[in-house]
Coordinates of N, CA and C in Angstrom, one line a residue:
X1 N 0.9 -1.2 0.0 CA 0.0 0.0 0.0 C 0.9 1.2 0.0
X2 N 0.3 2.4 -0.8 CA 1.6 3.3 -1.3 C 1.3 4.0 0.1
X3 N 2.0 5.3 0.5 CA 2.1 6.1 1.7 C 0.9 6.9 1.5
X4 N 0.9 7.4 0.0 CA -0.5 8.5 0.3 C -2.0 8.1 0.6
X5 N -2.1 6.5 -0.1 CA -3.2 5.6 -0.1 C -3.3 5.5 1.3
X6 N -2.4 4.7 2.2 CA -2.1 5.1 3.5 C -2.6 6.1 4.5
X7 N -1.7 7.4 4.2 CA -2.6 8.7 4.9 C -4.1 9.0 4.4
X8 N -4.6 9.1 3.0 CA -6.1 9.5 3.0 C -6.8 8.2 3.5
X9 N -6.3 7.3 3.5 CA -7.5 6.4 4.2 C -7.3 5.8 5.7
X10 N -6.3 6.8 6.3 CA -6.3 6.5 7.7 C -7.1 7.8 7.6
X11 N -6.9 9.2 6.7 CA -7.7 10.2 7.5 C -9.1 9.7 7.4
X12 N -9.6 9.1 6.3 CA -11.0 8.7 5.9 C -11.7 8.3 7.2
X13 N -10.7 7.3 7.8 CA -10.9 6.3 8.7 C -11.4 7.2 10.1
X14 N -10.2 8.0 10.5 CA -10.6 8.9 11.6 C -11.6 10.0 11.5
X15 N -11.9 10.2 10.1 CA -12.9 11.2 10.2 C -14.4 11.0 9.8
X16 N -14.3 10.1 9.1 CA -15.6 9.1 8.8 C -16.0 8.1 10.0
X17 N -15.1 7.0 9.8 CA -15.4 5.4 10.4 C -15.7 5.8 12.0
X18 N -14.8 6.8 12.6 CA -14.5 6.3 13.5 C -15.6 7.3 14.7
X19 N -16.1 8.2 14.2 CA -17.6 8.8 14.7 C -19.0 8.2 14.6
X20 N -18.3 6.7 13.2 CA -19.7 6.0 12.9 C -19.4 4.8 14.0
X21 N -18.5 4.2 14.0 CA -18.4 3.5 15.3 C -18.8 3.6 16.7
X22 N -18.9 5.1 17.0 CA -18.6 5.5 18.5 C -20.1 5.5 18.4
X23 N -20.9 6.0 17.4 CA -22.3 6.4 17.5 C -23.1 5.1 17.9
X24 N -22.5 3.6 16.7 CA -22.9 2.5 16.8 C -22.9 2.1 18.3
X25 N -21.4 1.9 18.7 CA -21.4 1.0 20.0 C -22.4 2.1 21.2
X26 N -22.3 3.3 21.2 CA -23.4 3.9 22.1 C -24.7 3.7 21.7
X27 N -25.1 3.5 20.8 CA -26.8 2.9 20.5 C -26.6 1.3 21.3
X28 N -25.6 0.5 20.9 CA -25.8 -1.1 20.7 C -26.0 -0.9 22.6
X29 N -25.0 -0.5 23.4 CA -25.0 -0.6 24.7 C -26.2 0.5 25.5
X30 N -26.8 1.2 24.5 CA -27.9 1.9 25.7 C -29.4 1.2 25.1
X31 N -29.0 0.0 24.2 CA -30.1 -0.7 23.9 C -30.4 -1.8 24.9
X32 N -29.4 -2.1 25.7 CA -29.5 -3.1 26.4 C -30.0 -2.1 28.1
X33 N -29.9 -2.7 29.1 CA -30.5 -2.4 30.7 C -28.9 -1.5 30.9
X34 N -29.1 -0.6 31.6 CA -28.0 -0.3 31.8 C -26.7 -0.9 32.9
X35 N -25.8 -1.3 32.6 CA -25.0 -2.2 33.4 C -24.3 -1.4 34.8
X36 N -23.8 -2.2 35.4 CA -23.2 -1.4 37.0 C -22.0 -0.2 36.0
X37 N -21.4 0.2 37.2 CA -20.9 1.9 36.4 C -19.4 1.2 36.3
X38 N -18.7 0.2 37.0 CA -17.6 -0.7 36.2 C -17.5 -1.4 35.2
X39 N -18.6 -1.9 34.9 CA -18.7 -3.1 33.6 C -19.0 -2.5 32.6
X40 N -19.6 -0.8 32.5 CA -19.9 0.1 31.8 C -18.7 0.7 31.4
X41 N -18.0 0.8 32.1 CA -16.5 1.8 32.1 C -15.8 0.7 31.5
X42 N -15.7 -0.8 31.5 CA -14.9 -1.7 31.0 C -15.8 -1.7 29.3
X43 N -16.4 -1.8 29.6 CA -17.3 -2.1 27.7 C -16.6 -0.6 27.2
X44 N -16.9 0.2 27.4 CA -16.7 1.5 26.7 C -15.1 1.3 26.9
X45 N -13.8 1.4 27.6 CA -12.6 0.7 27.5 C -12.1 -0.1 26.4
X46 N -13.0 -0.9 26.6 CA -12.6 -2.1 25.4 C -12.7 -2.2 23.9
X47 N -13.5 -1.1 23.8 CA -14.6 -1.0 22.1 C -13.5 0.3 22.1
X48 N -12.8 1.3 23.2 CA -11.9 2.2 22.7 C -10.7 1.9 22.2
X49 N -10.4 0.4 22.1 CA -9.0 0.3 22.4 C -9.4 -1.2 21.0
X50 N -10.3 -1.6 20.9 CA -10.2 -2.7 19.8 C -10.9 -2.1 18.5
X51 N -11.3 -1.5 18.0 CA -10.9 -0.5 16.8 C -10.1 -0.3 15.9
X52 N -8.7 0.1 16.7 CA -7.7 0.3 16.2 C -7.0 -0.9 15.8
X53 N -6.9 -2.3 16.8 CA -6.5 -3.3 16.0 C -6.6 -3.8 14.4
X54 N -7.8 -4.0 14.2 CA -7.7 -4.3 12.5 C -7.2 -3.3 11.9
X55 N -7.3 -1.9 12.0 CA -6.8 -1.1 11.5 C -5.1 -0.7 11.4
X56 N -4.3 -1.6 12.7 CA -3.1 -1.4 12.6 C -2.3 -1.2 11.1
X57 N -2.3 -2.1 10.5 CA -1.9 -1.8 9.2 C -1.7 -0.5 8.5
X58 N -2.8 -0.3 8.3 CA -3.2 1.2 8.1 C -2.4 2.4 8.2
X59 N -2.5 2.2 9.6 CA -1.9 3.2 10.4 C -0.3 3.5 10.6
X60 N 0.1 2.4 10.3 CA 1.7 2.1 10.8 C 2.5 2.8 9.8
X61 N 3.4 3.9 10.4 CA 4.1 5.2 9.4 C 3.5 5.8 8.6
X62 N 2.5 6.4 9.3 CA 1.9 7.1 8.4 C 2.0 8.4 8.9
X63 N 2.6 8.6 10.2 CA 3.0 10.2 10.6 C 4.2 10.3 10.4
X64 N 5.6 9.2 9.3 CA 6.4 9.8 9.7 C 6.5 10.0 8.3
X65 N 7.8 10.3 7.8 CA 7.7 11.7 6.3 C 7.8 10.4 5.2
X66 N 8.1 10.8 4.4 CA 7.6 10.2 3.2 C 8.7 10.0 2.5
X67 N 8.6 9.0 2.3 CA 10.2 8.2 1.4 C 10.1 8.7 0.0
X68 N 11.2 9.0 -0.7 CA 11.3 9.7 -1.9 C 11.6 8.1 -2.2
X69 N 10.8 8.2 -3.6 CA 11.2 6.8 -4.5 C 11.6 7.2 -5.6
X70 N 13.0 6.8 -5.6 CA 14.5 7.0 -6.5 C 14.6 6.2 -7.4

């Protein structure tokens, strides 16, 4: 994957995907009873932090500068 392909679709990602996710998982969890104020703080934790896994790829060097190809 080239660098630029890289940076517009991690920005896509952070500026699209990643407001559609947050919106989702706060529907999916206030659809259910509401849970004690730990297991609530662990679900919202966990959906913050596994996101970004599949997306590692993506992401990796994409804030540092840009290789000239010679």
């Amino acid at each position: 994957m080239s660098y630029k392909l890289k940076r517009r679709l991690s920005l896509l990602i952070l500026v699209v995907g990643l407001p559609v996710y947050i919106v989702v998982i706060i529907n999916l969890i206030s659809s259910f009873e509401r849970p004690n104020f730990l297991v609530e703080l662990l679900i919202y934790l966990l959906s913050g932090v596994v996101w970004a896994f599949p997306l590692k790829s993506v992401f990796q060097g994409v804030g540092q500068a840009e290789e000239d190809p010679k």
